[in-house]
Coordinates of C-alpha atoms and ligand atoms in Angstrom, one line a residue:
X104 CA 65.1 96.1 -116.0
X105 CA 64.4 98.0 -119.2
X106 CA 61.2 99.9 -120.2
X107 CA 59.6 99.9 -123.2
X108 CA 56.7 102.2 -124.2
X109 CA 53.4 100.9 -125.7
X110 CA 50.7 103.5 -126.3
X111 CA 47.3 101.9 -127.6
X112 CA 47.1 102.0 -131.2
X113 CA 44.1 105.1 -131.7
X114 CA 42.1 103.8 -134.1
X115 CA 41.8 100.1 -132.4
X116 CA 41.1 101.5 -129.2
X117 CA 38.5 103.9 -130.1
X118 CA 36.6 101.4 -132.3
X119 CA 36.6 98.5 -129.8
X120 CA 35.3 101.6 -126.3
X121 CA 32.7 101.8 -128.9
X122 CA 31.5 98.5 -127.9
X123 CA 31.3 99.1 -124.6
X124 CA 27.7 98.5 -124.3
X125 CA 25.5 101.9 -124.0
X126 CA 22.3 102.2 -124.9
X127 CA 20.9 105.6 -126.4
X128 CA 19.4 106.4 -123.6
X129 CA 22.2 105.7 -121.2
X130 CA 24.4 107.3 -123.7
X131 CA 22.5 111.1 -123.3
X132 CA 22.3 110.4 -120.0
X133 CA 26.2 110.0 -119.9
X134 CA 26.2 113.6 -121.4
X135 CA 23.8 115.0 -119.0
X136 CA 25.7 114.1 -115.9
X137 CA 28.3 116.0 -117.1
X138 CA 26.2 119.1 -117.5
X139 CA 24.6 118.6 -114.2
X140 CA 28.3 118.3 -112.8
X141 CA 29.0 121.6 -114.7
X142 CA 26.0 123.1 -112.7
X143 CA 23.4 123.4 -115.7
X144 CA 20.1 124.1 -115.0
X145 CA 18.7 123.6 -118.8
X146 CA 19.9 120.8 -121.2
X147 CA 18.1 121.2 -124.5
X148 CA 18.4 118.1 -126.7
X149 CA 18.0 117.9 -130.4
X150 CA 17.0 114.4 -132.8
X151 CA 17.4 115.8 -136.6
X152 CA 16.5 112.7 -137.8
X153 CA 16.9 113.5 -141.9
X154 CA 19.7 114.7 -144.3
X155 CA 22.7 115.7 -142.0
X156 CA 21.4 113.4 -139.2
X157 CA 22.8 114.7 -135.7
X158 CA 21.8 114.8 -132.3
X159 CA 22.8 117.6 -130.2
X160 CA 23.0 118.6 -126.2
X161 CA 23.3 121.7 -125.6
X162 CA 23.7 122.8 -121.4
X163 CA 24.3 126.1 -119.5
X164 CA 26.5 125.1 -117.2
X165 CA 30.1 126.7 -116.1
X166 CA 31.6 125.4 -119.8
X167 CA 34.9 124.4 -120.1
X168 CA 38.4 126.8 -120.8
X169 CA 40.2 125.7 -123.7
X170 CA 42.8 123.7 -121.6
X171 CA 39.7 122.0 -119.8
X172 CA 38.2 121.1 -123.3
X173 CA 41.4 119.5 -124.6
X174 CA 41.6 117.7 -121.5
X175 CA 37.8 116.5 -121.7
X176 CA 38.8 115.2 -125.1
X177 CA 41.6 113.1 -123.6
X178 CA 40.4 109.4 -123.1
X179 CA 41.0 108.8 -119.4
X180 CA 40.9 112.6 -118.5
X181 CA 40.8 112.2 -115.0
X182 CA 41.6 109.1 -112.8
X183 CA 39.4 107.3 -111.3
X184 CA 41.1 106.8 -108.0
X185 CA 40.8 110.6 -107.4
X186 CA 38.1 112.1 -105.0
X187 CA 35.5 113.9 -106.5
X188 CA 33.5 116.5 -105.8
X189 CA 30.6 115.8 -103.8
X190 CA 27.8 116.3 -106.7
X191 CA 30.0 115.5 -109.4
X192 CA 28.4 112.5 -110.7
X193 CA 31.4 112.0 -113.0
X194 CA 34.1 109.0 -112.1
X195 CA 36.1 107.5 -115.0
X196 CA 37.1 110.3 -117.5
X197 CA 35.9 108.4 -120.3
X198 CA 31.9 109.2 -120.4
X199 CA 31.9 112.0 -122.7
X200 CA 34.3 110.4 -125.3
X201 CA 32.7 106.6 -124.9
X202 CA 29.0 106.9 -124.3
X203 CA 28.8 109.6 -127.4
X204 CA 31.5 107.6 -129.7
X205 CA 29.3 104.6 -129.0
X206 CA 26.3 106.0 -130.8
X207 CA 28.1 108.2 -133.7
X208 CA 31.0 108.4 -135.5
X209 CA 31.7 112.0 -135.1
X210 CA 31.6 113.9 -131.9
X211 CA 32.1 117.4 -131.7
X212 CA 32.4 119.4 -128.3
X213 CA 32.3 123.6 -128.3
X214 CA 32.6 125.3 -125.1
X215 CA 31.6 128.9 -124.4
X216 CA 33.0 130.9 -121.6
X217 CA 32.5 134.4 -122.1
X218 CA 33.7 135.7 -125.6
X219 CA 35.5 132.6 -125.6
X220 CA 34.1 129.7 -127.9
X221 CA 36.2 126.8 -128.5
X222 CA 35.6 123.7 -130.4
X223 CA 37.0 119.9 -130.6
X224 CA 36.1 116.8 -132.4
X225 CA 36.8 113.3 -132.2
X226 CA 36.1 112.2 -136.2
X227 CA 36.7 108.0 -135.9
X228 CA 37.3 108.2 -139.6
X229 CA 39.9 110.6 -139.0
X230 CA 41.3 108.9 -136.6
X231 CA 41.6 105.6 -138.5
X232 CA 43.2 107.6 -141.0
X233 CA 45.8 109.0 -139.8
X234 CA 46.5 106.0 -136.8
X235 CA 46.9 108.3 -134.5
X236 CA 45.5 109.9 -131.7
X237 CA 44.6 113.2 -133.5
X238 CA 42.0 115.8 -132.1
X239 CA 40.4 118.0 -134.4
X240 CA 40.6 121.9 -133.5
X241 CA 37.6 124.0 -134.9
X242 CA 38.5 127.2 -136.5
X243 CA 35.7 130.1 -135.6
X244 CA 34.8 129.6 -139.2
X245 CA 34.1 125.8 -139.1
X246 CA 32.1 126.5 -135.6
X247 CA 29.5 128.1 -137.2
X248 CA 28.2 125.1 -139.5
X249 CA 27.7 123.6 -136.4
X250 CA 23.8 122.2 -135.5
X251 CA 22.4 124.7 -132.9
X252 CA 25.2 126.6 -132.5
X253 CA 23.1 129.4 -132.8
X254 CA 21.7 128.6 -129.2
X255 CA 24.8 128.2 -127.5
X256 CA 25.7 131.4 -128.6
X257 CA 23.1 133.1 -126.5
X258 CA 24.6 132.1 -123.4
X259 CA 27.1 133.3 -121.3
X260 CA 28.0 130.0 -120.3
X261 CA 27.6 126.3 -121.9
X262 CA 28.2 123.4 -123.4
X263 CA 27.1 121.8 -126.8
X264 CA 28.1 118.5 -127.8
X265 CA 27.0 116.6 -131.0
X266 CA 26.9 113.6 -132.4
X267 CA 26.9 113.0 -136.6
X268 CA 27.5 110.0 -138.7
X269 CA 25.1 108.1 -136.4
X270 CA 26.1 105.0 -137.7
X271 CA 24.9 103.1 -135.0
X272 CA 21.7 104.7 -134.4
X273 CA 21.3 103.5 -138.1
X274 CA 22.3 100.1 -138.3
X275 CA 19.5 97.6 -139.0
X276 CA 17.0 100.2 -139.1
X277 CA 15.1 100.4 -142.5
X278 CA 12.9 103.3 -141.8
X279 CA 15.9 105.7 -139.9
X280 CA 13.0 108.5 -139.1
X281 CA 10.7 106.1 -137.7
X282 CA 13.2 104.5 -135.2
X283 CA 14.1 107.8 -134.0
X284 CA 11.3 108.5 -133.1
X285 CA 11.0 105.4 -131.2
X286 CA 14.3 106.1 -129.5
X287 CA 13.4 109.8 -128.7
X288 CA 10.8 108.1 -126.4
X289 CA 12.2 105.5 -124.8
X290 CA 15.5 108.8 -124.4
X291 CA 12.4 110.3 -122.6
X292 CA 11.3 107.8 -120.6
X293 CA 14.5 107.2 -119.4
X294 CA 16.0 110.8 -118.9
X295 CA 12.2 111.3 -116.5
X296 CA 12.9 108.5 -114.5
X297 CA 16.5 108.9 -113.8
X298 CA 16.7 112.3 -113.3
X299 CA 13.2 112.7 -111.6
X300 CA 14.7 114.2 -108.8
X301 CA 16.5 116.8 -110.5
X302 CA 13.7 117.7 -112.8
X303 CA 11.4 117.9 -109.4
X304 CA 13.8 120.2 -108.1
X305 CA 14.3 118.1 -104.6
X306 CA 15.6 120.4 -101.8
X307 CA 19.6 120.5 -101.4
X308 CA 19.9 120.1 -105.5
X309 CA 20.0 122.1 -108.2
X310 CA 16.3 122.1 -110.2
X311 CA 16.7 121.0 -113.6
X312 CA 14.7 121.5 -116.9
X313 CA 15.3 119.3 -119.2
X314 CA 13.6 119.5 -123.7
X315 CA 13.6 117.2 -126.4
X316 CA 13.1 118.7 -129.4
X317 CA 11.2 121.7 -127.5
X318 CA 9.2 119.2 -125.5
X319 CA 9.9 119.2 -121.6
X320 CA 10.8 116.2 -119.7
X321 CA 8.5 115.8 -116.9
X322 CA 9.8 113.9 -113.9
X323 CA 8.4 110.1 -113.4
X324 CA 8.6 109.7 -109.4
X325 CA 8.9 105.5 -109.3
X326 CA 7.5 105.8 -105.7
X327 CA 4.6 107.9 -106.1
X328 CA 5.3 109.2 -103.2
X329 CA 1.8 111.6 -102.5
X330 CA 0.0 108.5 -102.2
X331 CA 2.1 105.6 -101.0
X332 CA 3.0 104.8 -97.8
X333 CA 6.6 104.6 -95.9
X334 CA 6.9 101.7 -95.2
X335 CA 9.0 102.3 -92.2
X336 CA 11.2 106.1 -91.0
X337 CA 14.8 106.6 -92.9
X338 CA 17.4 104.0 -92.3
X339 CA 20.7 105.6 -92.4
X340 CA 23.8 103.2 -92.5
X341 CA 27.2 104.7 -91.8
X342 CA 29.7 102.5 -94.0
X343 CA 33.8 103.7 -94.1
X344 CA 32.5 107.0 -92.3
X345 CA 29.8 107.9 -95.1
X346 CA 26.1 107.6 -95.0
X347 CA 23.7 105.7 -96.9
X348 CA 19.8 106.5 -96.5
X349 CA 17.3 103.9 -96.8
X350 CA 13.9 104.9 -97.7
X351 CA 11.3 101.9 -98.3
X352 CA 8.2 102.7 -99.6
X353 CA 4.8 100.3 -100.4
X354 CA 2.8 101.9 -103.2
X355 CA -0.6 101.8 -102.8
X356 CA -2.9 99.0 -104.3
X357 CA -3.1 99.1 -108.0
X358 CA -6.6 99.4 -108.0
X359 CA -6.2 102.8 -106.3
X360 CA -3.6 103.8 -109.1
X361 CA -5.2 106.2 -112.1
X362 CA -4.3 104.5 -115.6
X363 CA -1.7 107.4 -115.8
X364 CA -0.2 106.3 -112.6
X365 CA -0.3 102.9 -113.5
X366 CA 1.2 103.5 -117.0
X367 CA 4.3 106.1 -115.3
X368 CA 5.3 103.2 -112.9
X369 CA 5.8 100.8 -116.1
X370 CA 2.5 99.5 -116.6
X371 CA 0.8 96.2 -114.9
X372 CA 3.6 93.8 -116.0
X373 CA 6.2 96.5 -114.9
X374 CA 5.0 96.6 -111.4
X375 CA 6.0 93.8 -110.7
X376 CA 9.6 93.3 -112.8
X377 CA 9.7 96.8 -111.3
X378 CA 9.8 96.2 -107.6
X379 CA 13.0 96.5 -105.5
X380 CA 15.4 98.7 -104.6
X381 CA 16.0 101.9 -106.6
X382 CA 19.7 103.0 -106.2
X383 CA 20.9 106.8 -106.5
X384 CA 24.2 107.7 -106.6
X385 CA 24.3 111.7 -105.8
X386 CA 20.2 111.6 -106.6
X387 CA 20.8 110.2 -109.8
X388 CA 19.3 107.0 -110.1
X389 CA 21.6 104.4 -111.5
X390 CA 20.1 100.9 -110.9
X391 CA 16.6 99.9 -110.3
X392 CA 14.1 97.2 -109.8
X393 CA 16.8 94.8 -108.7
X394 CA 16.9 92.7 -105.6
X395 CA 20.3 91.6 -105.9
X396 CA 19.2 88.2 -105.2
X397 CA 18.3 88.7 -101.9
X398 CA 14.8 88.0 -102.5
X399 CA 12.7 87.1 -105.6
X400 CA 10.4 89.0 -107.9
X401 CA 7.0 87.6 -106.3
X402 CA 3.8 88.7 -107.1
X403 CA 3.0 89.5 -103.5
X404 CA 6.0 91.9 -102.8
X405 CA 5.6 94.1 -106.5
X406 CA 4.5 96.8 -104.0
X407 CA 8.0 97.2 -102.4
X408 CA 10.3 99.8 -103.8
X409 CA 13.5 100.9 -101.8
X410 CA 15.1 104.2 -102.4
X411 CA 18.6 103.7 -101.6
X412 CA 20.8 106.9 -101.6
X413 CA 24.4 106.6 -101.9
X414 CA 27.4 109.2 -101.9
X415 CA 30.2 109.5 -104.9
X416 CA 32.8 108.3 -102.3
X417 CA 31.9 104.7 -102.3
X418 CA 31.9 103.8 -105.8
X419 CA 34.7 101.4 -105.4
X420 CA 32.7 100.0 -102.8
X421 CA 29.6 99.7 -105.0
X422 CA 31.5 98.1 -108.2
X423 CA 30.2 101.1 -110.4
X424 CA 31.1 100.6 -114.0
X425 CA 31.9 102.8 -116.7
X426 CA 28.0 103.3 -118.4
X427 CA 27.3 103.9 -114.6
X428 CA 24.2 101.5 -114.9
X429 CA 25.1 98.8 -112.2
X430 CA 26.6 98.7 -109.1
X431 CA 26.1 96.0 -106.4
X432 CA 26.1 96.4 -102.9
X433 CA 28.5 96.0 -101.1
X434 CA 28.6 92.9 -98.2
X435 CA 28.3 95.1 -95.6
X436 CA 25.6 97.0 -97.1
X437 CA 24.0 93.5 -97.9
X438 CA 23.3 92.5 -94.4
X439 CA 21.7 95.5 -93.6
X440 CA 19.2 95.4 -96.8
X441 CA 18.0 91.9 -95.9
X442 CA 16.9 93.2 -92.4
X443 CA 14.9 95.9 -93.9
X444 CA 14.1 93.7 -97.0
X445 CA 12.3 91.4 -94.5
X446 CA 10.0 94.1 -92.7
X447 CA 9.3 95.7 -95.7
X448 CA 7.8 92.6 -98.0
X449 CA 6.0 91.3 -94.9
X450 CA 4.1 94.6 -95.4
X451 CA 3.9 94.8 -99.1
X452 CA 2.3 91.7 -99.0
X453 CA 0.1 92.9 -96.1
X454 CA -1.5 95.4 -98.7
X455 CA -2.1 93.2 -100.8
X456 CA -4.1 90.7 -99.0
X457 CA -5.3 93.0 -95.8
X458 CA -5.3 95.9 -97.3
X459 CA -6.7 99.0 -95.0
X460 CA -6.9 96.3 -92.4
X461 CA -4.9 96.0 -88.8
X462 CA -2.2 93.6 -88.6
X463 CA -2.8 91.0 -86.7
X464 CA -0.5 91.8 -84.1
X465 CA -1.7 94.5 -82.8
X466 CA -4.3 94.8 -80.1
X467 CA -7.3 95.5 -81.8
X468 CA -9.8 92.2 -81.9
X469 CA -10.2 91.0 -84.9
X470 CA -12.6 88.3 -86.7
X471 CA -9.6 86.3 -88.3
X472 CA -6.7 85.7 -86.7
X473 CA -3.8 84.5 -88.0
X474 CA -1.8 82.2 -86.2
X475 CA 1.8 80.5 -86.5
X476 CA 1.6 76.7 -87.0
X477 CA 3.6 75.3 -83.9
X478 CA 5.9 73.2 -86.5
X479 CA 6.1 75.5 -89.6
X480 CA 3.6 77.9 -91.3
X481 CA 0.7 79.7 -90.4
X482 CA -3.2 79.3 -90.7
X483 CA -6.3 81.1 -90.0
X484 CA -8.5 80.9 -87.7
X485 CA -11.9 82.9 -86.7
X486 CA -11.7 84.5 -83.6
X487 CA -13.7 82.5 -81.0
X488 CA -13.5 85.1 -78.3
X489 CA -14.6 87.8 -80.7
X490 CA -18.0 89.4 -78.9
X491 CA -20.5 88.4 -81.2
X492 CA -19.3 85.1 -81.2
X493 CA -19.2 85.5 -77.3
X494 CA -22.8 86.8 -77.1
X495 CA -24.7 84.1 -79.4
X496 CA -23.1 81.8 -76.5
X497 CA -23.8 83.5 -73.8
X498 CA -26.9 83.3 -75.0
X499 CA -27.7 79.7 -75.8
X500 CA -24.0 77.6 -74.6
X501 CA -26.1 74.9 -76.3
X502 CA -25.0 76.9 -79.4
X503 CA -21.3 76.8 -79.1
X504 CA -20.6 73.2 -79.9
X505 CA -22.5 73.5 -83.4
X506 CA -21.3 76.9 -83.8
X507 CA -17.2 76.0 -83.1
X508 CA -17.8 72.9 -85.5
X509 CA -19.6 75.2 -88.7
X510 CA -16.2 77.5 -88.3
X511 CA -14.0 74.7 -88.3
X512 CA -15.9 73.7 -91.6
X513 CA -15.4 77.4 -92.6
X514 CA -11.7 77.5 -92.1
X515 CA -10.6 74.2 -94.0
X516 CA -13.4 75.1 -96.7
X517 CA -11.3 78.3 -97.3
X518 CA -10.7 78.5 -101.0
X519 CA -7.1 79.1 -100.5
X520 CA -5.8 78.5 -104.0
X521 CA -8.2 80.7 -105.9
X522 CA -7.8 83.3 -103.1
X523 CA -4.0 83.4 -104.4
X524 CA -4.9 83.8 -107.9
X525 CA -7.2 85.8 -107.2
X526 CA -5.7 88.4 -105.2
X527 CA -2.8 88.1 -107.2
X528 CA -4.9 89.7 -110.0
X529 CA -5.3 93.1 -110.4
X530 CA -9.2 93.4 -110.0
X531 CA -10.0 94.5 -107.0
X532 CA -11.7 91.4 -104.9
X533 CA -15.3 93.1 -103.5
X534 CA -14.8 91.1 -100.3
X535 CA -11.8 93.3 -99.1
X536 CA -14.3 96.4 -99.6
X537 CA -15.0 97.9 -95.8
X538 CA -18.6 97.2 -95.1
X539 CA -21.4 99.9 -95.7
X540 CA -22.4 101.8 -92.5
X541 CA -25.6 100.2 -92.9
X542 CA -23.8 97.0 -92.8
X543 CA -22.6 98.0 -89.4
X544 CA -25.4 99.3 -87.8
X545 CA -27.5 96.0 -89.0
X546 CA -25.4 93.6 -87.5
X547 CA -25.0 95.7 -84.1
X548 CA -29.4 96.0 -83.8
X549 CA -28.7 91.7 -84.3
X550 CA -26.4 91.6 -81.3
X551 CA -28.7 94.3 -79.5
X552 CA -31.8 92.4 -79.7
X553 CA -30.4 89.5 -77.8
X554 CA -29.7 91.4 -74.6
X555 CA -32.7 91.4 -72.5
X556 CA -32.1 95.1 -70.3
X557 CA -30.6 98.5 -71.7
X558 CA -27.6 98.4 -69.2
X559 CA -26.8 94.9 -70.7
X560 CA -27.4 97.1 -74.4
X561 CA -25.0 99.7 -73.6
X562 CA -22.5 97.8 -72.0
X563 CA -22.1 95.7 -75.0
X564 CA -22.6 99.0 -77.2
X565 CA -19.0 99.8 -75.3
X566 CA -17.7 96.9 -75.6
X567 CA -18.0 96.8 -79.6
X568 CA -17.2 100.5 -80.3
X569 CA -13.2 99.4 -79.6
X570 CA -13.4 96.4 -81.7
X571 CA -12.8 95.7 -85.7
X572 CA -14.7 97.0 -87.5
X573 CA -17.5 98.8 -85.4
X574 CA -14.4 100.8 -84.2
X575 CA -13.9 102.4 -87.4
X576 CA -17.8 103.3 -87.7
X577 CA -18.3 105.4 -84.6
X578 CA -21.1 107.6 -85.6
X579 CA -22.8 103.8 -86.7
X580 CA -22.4 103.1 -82.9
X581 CA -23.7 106.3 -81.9
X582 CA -26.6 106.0 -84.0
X583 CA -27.7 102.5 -82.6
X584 CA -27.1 103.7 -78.8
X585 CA -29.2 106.8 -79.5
X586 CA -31.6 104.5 -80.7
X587 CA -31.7 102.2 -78.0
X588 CA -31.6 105.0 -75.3
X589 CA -34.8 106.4 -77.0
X590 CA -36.5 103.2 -77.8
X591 CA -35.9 101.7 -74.4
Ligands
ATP1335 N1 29.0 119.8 -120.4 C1 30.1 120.0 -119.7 N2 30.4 121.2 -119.1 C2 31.6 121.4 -118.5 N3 32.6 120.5 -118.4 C3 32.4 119.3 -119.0 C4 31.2 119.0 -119.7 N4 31.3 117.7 -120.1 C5 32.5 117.3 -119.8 N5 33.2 118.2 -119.0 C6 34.5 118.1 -118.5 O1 35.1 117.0 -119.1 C7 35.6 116.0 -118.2 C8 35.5 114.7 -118.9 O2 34.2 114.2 -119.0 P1 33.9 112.7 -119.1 O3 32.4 112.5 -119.2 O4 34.6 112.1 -120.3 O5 34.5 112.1 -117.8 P2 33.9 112.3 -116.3 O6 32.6 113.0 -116.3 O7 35.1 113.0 -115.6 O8 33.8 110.8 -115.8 P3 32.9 109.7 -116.4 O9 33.6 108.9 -117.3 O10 32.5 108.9 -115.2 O11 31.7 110.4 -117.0 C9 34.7 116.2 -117.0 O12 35.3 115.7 -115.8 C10 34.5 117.7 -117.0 O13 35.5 118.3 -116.3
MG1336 MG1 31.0 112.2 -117.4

């Protein structure tokens, strides 16, 4: 058989990769992975939104030889079957030339290694010109006309890459400074999110500090970690030899959030369209607030986040693609999310409708049970053997028939439906508030004054200091024992 050769035509190529779909935000953050890969710990980024429009990003990482420039230039610079280093958050070899050729028309890349400064640039114009793959080489003369330049100078080591003719930054925009400004923050918002663990300088990665325009990004921690709780200790799930940790967390309830808090974690409607698992590849975050159909959006789980962390070696497993803003896990990964998926809603919903309460499971006596309907569902049901219910019988059994009756009146009169809207609604119900100590002490004197002798008093006084909720008031207990020891 023969062989022909067919090269893709340049300028085709280039203009149809610019349709690949980035947004700015994921287009800077393209760019940033690279410097974090070249082991920056600053990236300062510029929007010069008026005459001469560009938008520069500027690192001080290990910078790039002249060979390893030319290379970085080259579409498809590195395979993507290759193994990568272990923090390299890299993959295809295309993010540098795609994500930045999606939002200009004119990228230029200078290096600095030493006294070394190198420069090339991909001009689409150029290369529609000439139909041909033709890179432009920066003389030292042309290098210094370029935006910020100046800075990049200043380090040893670096990076700058800029972006002019932002054609697509511009397109359908009527009032170019104003939309830039709008982008800059929702750049922001992004870059604080994704990188928040970078920015918060987690232990075992390099800290990073990122600016816009001079203004630092401050890390925006999607679990709020200080104040929620873990759901349950560190999965870790070995898959092809390689470990994946699984971190769920419930955030506490929104009426315990500050507005600040509320407004970081994407605001009311957010928490909820926000809920799910939160997927880092090398600490990165790549995909969040995603089930993967495993379960849906509900009101009652929007407390569940999931930090999932995943290695660079199984991106083939995980379907990345080329913006590196999905990936889908993979079935054997699956199975073992909708185990932990399971525990962990159970108990987002818990904190929502029992929230500082016991579960019902447990061994504490509680006034409402909840039970599990023998042929589906559950119901609730007021404890009969709880003590104070006991005692008012022991008392008077005459009482119990009246007594068992007015609760089953209580229990079907439950206002379920409004409960559910209710609760679903971000005020915070005043029933679900934990009972004043005088509360406690009040209905312990009631319970008191029916026993006729103090032995009778204290014994029940021992009794209720284990049970829900005197347990959790035990100077309240103390108080009322002191009292009846003194009082007779
Ligand atoms: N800021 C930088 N500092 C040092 N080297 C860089 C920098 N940016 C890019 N490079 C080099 O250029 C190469 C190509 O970058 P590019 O973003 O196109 O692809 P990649 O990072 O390898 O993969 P991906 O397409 O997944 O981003 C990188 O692998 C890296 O070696
Ligand atoms: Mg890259």
């Amino acid at each position: 058989m023969k062989t022909k050769k067919i090269p893709p035509y340049a300028p085709t190529l280039i203009e149809s990769t610019r349709a690949i779909g980035y947004s700015p935000e994921a287009a800077v953050a393209d760019i940033i992975d690279n410097s974090i890969a070249a082991e920056a710990n600053k990236v300062d980024i510029y929007f010069f939104p008026i005459d001469g429009a560009y938008i520069a990003i500027l690192d001080n990482g290990k910078g790039m030889s002249e060979t390893e420039l030319d290379l970085a230039m080259q579409y498809g610079s590195k395979n993507p079957m290759d193994t990568r280093d272990t923090k390299d958050l890299g993959r295809f070899g295309l993010g540098l030339k795609t994500a930045s050729l999606s939002q200009c028309r004119c990228l230029t890349v200078i290096s600095k290694q030493g006294d070394i400064v190198e420069g090339r640039r991909w001009d689409v114009d150029h290369v529609t010109e000439v139909g041909d793959w033709s890179l432009l080489v920066l003389d030292q003369e042309e290098l210094t006309s370029i935006p910020q330049i100046d800075k990049l100078l200043k380090y040893e080591f670096g990076t700058l890459v800029v972006w002019q003719k932002l054609d697509r930054l511009k397109a359908e925009e009527i009032n170019f400074e104003l939309a830039l400004g709008r982008k800059i923050d929702s750049v922001r918002t992004h870059l604080s999110l994704v990188y928040h663990r970078y920015l918060n300088g987690e232990s075992g990665i390099l800290k990073i500090q990122i600016s816009i325009n001079g203004e630092k990004v401050l890390p925006a921690d999607p679990f709020l970690a200080k104040k929620s709780v873990q759901a349950m200790d560190d999965e870790t799930l070995v898959i092809h030899g390689h470990k994946i940790v699984v971190r769920p967390y419930i955030l506490p309830h929104i009426s315990k959030m500050t507005a600040e808090e509320i407004k970081q974690l994407g605001g009311k409607e957010g928490l909820r369209k926000q809920q799910g698992f939160y997927i880092y590849r090398n600490k990165r975050l790549l995909v969040w607030g995603t089930w993967f159909r495993m379960m849906r959006q509900g009101d009652l789980s929007k407390l569940a986040r999931i930090q999932v962390d995943i290695p660079n070696t199984l991106d083939d497993l995980w379907t990345l693609d080329i913006k590196k803003s999905s990936a889908l896990p993979p079935a054997e990964v699956r199975k073992n999310l909708e185990v932990i998926i399971d525990k962990i809603a159970e108990r987002s919903k818990r904190t929502w409708t029992f929230r500082g309460k016991k579960e019902i499971s447990d061994t504490t006596t509680h006034m409402w049970n909840r039970m599990k309907n023998p042929h589906e569902g559950f119901y609730y049901e007021i404890n009969r053997e709880h003590p104070m219910v006991q005692k008012i019988i022991d008392r008077d059994s005459e009482l119990q028939v009246p007594l068992f009756a007015l609760f089953k009146q209580i229990e079907h009169g439950l206002p379920l439906n409004q409960l559910y809207v209710d609760l679903n609604n971000d005020e915070q119900l005043k029933n679900e508030q934990e009972p004043s100590s005088a509360d406690i002490i009040m209905s312990l004197k009631v319970m008191l004054d029916m026993q006729d002798n103090i032995a009778d008093k204290l014994a029940l006084l021992e009794t209720m200091a284990s049970i829900e909720p005197f347990s959790v008031y035990p100077d309240a207990v103390e108080k009322v024992k002191w009292e009846a020891l003194n009082n007779g």
